[in-house]
PDB file of C-alpha atoms in Angstrom:
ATOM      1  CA  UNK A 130      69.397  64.464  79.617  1.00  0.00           C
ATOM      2  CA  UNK A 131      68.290  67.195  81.815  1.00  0.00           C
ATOM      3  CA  UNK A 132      70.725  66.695  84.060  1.00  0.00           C
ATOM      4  CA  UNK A 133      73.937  66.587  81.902  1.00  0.00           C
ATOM      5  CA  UNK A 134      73.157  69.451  79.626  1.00  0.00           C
ATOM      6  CA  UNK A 135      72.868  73.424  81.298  1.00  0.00           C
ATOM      7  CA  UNK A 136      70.079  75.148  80.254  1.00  0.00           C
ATOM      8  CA  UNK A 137      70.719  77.763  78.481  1.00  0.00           C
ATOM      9  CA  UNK A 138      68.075  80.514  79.853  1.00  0.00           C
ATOM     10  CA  UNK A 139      69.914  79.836  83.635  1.00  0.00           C
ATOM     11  CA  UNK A 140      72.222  82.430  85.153  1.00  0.00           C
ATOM     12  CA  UNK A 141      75.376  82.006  86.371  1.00  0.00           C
ATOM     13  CA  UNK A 142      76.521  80.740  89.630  1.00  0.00           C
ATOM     14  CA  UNK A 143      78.428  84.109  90.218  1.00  0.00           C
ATOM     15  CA  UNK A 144      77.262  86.587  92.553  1.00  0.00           C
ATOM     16  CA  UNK A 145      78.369  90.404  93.132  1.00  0.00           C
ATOM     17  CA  UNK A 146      80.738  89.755  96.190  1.00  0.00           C
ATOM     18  CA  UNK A 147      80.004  93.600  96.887  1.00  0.00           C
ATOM     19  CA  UNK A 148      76.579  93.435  96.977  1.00  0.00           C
ATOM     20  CA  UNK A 149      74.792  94.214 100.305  1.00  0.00           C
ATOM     21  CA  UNK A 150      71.768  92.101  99.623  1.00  0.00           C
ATOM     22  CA  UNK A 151      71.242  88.275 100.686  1.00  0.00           C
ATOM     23  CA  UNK A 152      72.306  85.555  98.693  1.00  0.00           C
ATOM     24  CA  UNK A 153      67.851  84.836  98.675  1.00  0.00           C
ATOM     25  CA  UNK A 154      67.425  88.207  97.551  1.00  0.00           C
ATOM     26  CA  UNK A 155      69.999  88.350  94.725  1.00  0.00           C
ATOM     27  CA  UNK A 156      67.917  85.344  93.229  1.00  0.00           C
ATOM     28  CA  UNK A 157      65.103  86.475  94.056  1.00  0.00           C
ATOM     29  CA  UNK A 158      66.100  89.583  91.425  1.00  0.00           C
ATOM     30  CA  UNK A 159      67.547  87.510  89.278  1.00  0.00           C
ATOM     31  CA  UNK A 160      64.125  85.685  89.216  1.00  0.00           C
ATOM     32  CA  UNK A 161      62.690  88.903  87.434  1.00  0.00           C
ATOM     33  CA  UNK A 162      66.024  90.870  86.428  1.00  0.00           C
ATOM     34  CA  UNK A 163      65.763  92.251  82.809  1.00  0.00           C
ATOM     35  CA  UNK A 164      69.199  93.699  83.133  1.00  0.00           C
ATOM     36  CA  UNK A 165      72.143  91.407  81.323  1.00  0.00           C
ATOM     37  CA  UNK A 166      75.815  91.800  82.186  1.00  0.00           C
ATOM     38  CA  UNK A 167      77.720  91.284  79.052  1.00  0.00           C
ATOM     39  CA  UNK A 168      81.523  90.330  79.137  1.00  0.00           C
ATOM     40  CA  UNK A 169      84.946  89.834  76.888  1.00  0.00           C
ATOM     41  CA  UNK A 170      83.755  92.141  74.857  1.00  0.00           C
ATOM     42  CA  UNK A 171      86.584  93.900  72.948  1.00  0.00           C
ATOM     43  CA  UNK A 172      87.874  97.516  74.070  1.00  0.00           C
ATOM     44  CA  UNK A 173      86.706  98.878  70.572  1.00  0.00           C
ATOM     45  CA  UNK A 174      83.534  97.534  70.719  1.00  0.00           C
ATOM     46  CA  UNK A 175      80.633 100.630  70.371  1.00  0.00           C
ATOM     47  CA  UNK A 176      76.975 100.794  71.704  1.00  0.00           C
ATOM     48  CA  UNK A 177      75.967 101.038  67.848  1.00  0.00           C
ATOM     49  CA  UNK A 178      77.513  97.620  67.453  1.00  0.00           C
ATOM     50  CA  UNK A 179      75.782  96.120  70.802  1.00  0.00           C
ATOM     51  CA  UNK A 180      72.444  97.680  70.126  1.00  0.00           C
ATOM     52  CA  UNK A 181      72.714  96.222  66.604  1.00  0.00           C
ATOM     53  CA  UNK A 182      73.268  92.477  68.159  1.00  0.00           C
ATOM     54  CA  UNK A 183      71.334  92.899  71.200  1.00  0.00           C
ATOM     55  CA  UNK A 184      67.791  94.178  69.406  1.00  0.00           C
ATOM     56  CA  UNK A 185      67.432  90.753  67.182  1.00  0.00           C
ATOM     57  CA  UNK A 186      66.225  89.409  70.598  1.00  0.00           C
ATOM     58  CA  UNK A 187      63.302  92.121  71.612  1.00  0.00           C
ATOM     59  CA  UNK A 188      60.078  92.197  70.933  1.00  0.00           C
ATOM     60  CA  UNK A 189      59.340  95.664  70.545  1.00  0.00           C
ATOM     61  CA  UNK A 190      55.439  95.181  69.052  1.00  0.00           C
ATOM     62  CA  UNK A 191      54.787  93.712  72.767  1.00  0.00           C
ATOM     63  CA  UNK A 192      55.865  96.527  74.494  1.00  0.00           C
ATOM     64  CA  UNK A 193      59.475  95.194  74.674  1.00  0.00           C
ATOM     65  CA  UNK A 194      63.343  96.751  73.431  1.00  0.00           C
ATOM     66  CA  UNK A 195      65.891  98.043  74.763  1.00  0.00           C
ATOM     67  CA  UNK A 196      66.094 100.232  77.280  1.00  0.00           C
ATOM     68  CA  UNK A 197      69.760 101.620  77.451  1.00  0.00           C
ATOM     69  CA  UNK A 198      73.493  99.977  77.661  1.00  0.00           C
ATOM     70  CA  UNK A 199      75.477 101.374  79.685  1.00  0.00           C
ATOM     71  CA  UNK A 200      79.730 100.471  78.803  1.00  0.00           C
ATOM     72  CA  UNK A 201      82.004  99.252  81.271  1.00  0.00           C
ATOM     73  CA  UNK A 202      84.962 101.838  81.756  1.00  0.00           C
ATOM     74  CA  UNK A 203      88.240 102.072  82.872  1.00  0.00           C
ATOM     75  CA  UNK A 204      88.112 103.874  86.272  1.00  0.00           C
ATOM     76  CA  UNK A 205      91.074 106.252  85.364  1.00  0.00           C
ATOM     77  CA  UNK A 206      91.274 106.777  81.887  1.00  0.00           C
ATOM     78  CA  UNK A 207      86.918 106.716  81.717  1.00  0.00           C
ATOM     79  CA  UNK A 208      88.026 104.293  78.363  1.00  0.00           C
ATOM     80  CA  UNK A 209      85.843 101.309  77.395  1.00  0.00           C
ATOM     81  CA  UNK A 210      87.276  98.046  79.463  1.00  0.00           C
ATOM     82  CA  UNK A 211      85.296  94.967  78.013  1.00  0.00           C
ATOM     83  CA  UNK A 212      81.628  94.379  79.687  1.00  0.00           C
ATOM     84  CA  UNK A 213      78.434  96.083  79.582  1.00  0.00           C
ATOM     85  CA  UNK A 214      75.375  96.029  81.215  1.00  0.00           C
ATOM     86  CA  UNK A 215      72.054  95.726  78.923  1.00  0.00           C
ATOM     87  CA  UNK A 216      68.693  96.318  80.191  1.00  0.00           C
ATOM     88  CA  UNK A 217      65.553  95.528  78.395  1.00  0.00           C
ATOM     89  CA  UNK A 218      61.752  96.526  79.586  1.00  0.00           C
ATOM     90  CA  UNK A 219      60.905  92.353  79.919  1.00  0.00           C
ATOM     91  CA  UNK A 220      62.753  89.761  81.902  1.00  0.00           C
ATOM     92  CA  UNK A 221      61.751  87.104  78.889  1.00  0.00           C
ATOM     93  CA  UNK A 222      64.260  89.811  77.068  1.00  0.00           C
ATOM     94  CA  UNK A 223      66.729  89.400  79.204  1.00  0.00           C
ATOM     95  CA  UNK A 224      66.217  85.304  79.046  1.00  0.00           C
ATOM     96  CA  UNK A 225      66.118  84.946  75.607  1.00  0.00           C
ATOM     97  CA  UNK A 226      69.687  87.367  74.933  1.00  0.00           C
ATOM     98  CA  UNK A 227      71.210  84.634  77.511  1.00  0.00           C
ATOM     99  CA  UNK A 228      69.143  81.674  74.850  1.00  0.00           C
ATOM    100  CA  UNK A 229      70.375  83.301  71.713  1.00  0.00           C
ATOM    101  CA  UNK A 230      73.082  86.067  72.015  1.00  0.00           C
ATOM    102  CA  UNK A 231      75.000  84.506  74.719  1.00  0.00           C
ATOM    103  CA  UNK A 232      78.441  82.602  73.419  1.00  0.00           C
ATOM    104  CA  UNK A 233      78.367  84.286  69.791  1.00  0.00           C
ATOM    105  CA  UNK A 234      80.969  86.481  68.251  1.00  0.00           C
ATOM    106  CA  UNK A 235      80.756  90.306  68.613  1.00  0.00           C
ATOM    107  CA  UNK A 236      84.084  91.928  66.794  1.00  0.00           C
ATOM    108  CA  UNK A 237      85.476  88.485  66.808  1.00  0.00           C
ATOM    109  CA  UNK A 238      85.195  87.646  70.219  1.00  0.00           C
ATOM    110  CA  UNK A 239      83.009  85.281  72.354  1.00  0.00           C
ATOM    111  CA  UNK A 240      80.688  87.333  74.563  1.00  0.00           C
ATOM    112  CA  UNK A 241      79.053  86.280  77.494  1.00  0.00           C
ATOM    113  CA  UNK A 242      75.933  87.100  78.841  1.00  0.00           C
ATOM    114  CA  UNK A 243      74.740  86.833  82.694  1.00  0.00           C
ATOM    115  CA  UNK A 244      71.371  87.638  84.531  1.00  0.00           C
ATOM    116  CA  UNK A 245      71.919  91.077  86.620  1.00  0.00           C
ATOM    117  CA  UNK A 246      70.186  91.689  89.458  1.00  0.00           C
ATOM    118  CA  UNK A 247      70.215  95.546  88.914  1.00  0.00           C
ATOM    119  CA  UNK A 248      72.163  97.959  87.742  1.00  0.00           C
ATOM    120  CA  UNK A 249      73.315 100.770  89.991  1.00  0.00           C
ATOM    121  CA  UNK A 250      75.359 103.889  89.662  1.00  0.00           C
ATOM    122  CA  UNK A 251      78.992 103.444  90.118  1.00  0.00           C
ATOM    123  CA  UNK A 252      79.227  99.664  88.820  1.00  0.00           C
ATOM    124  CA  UNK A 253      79.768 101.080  84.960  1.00  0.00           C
ATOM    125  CA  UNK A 254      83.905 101.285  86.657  1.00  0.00           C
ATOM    126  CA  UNK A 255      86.302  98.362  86.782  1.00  0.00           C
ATOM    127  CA  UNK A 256      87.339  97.235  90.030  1.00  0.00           C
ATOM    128  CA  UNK A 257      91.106  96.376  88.986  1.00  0.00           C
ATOM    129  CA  UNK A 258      94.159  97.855  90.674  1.00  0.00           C
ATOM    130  CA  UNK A 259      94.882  99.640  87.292  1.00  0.00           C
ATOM    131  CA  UNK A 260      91.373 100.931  86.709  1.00  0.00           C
ATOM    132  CA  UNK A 261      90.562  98.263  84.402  1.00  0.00           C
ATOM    133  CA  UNK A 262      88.697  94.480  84.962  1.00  0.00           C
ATOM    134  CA  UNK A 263      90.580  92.191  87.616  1.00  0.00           C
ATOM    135  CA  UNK A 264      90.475  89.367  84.875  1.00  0.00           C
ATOM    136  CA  UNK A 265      92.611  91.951  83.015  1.00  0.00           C
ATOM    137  CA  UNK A 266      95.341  92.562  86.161  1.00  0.00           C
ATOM    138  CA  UNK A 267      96.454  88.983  85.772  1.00  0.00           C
ATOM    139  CA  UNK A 268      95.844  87.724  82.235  1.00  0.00           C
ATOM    140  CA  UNK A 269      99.154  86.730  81.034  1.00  0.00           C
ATOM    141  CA  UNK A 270      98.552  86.020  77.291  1.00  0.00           C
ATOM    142  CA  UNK A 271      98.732  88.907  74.983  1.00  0.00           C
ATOM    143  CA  UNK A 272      95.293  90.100  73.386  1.00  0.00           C
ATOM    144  CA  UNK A 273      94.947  92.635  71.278  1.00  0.00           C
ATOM    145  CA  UNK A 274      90.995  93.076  71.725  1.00  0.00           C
ATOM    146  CA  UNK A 275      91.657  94.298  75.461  1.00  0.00           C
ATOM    147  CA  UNK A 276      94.486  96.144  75.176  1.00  0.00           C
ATOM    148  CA  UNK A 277      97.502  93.593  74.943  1.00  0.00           C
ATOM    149  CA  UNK A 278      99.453  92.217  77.728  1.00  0.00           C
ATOM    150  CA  UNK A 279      97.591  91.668  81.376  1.00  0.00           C
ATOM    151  CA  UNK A 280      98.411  95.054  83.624  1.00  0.00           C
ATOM    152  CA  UNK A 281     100.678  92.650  86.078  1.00  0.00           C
ATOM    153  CA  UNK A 282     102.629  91.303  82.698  1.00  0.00           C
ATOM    154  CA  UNK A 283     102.809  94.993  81.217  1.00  0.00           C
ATOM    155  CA  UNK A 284     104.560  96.279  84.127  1.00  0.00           C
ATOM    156  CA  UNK A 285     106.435  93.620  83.987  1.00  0.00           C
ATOM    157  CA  UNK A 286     107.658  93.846  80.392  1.00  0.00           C
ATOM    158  CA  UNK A 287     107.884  97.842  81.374  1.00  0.00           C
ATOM    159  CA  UNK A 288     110.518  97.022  83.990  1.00  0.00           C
ATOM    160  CA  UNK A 289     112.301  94.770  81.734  1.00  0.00           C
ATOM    161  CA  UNK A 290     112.484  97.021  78.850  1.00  0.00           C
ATOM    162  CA  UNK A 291     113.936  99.617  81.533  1.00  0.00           C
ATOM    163  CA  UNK A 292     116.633  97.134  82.820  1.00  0.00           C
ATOM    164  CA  UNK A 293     117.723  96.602  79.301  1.00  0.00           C
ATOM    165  CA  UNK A 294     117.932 100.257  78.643  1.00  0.00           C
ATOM    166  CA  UNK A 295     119.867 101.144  81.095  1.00  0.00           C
ATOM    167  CA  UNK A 296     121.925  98.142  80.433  1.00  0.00           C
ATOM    168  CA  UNK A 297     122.839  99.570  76.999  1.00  0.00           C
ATOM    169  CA  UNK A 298     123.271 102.844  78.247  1.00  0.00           C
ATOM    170  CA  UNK A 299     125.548 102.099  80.698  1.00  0.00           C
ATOM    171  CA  UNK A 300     127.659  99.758  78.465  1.00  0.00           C
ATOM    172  CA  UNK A 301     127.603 102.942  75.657  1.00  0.00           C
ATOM    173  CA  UNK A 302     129.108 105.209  78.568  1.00  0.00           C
ATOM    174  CA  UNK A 303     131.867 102.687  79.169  1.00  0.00           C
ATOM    175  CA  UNK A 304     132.595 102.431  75.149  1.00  0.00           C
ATOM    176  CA  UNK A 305     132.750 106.151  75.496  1.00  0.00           C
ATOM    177  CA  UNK A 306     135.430 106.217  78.050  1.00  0.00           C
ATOM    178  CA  UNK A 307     137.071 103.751  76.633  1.00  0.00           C
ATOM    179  CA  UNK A 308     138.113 105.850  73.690  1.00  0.00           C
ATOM    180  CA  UNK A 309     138.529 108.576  75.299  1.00  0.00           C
ATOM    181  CA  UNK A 310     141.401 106.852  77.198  1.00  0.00           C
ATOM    182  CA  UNK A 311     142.756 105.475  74.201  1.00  0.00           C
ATOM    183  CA  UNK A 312     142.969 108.874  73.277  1.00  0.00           C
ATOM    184  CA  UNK A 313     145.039 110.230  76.409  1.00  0.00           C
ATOM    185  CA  UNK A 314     147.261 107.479  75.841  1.00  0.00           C
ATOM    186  CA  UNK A 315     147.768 108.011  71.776  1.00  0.00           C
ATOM    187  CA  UNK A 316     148.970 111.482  73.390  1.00  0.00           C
ATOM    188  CA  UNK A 317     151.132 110.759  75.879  1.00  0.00           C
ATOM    189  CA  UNK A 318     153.232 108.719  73.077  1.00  0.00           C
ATOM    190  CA  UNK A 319     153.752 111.559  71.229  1.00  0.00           C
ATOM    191  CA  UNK A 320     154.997 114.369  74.060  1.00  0.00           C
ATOM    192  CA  UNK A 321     157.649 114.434  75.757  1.00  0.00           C
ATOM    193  CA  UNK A 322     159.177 111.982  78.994  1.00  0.00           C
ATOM    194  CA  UNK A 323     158.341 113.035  81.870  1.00  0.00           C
ATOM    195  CA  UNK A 324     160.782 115.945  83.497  1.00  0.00           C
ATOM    196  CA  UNK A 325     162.046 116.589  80.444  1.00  0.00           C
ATOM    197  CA  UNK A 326     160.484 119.954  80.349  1.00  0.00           C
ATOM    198  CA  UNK A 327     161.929 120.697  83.743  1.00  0.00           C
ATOM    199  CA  UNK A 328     165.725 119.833  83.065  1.00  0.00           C
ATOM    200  CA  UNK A 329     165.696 121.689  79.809  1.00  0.00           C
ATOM    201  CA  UNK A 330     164.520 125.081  82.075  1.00  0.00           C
ATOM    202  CA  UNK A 331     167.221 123.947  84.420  1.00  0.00           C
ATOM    203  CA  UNK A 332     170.150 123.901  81.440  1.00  0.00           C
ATOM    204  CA  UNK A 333     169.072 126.954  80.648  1.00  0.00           C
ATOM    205  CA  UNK A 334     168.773 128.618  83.624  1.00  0.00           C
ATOM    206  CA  UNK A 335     172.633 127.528  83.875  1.00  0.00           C
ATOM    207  CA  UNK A 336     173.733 128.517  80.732  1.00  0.00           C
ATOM    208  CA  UNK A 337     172.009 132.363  81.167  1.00  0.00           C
ATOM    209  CA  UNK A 338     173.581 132.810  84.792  1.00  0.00           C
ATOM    210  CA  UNK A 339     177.139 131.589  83.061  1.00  0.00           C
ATOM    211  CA  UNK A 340     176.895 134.259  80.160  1.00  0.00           C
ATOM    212  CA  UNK A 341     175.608 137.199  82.792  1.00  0.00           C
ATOM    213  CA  UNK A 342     178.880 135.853  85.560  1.00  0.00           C
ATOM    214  CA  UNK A 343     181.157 136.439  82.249  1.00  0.00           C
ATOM    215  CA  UNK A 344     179.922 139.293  81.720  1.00  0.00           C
ATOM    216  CA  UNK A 345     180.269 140.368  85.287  1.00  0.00           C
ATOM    217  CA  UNK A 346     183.765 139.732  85.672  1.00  0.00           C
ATOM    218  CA  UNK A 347     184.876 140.947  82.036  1.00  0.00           C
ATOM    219  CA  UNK A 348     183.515 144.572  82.811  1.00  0.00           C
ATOM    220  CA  UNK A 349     186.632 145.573  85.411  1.00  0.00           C
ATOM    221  CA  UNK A 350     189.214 144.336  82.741  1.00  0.00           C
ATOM    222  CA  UNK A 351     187.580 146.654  80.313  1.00  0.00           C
ATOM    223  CA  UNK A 352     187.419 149.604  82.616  1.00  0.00           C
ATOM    224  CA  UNK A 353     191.176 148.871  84.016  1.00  0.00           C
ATOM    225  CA  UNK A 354     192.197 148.522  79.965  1.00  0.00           C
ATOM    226  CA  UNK A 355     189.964 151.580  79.309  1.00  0.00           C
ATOM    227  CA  UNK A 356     192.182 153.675  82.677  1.00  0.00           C
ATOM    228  CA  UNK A 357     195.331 152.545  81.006  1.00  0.00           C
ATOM    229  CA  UNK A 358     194.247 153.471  77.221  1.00  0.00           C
ATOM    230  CA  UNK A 359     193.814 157.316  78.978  1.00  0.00           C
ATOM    231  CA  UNK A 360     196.422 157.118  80.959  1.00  0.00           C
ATOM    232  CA  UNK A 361     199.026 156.415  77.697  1.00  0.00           C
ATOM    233  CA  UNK A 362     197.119 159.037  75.971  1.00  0.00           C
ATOM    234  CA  UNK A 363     198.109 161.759  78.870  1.00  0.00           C
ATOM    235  CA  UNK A 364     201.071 160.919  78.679  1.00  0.00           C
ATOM    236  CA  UNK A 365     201.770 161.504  75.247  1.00  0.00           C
ATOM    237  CA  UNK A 366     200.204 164.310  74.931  1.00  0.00           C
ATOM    238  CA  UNK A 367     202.861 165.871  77.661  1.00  0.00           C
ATOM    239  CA  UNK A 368     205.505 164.666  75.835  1.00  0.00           C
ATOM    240  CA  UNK A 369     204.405 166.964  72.324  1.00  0.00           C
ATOM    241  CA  UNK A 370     204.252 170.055  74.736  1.00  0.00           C
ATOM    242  CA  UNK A 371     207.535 169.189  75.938  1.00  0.00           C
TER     243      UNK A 371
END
């Protein structure tokens, strides 16, 4: 039954693909590694809660415990990202977290624990596109725990929300106009036809240059009847003196 069933002490089959060691040498520190990679753990996940889980495995009365845990962040933000590497002072430790730890809930999620061969400065950030994990660039299923949607599926649903918006903002515009033409035409209904304005100014203009031509030709009459009213007066006054 050997054969069928993984042991449960036995690392992984995954290597660092950025490490510059051998493939010999990275088992040859996993051989003696006390240093644990932990993943899916959740973003809100705190070193009180890991050092709570992780310590039921130590042995501190042999010299044992653990040493420090250091939590994966986001390479932007400097935000926990879900993993975490654990080291302990004994590689039996490190087995026995893999034996016992490894595959039970930690705020409700299934961690995992790995073999490390070492833990080295600059490895605490994610290596994703966004700053995050790469599992966490592609994941399409929404999950809470590490921050909802996948980065690929958030821009995604970013650019989608954006479409819509500007969807309903250019359909709002249009409503807009809309009444405002209905408006323009509710007052062209009520003014005036066209020209109208134009051939009223021209009657007028008519009717003002008759009145002043009257008046024109009316004022030599008055001044010929006004000659003759004098010259009658004269004329009788010569005849009294007479």
């Amino acid at each position: 039954m050997s054969h069928v069933v993984e042991p449960l002490n036995a690392p992984s089959s995954y290597r660092d693909s950025r490490a510059r060691n051998s493939l010999q040498e990275q088992q040859l520190a996993l051989s003696s590694s006390a240093t644990l990679y932990v993943g899916n753990l959740s973003f809100y996940t705190t070193e009180e809660q890991m050092y709570e889980l992780f310590a039921r495995v130590t042995n501190v009365a042999g010299g044992g415990g653990i040493k420090r845990i250091i939590m994966g962040l986001d390479r932007n933000t400097k935000t926990p990202c879900g993993f975490a590497f654990v080291e302990f002072y004994t590689h039996e430790e490190a087995v026995d977290c893999m034996r016992f730890v490894s595959g039970t809930k930690l705020d409700e999620r299934v961690i995992r624990c790995d073999l490390d061969p070492g833990y080295r400065d600059g490895r605490q950030y994610g290596r994703g596109r966004s700053g995050g994990q790469v599992r966490d660039e592609y994941r399409q299923e929404y999950d809470a725990g590490r921050g909802g949607w996948g980065h690929n599926r958030l821009r995604e649903e970013e650019e989608r929300k954006r479409r819509e918006a500007m969807v309903k903002e250019r359909e709002r515009r249009e409503r807009r106009e809309a009444v405002y033409r209905g408006d323009e035409k509710d007052m062209e209904t009520h003014l005036a036809p066209a020209g109208a304005d134009a051939e009223y100014h021209e009657t007028q203009r008519d009717e003002r240059a008759g009145s002043d031509n009257a008046t024109t030709e009316s004022q030599p009459a008055k001044r010929a009847a006004a000659q003759d009213e004098d010259h009658d007066t004269n004329k009788m006054q010569r005849t009294d003196d007479a």
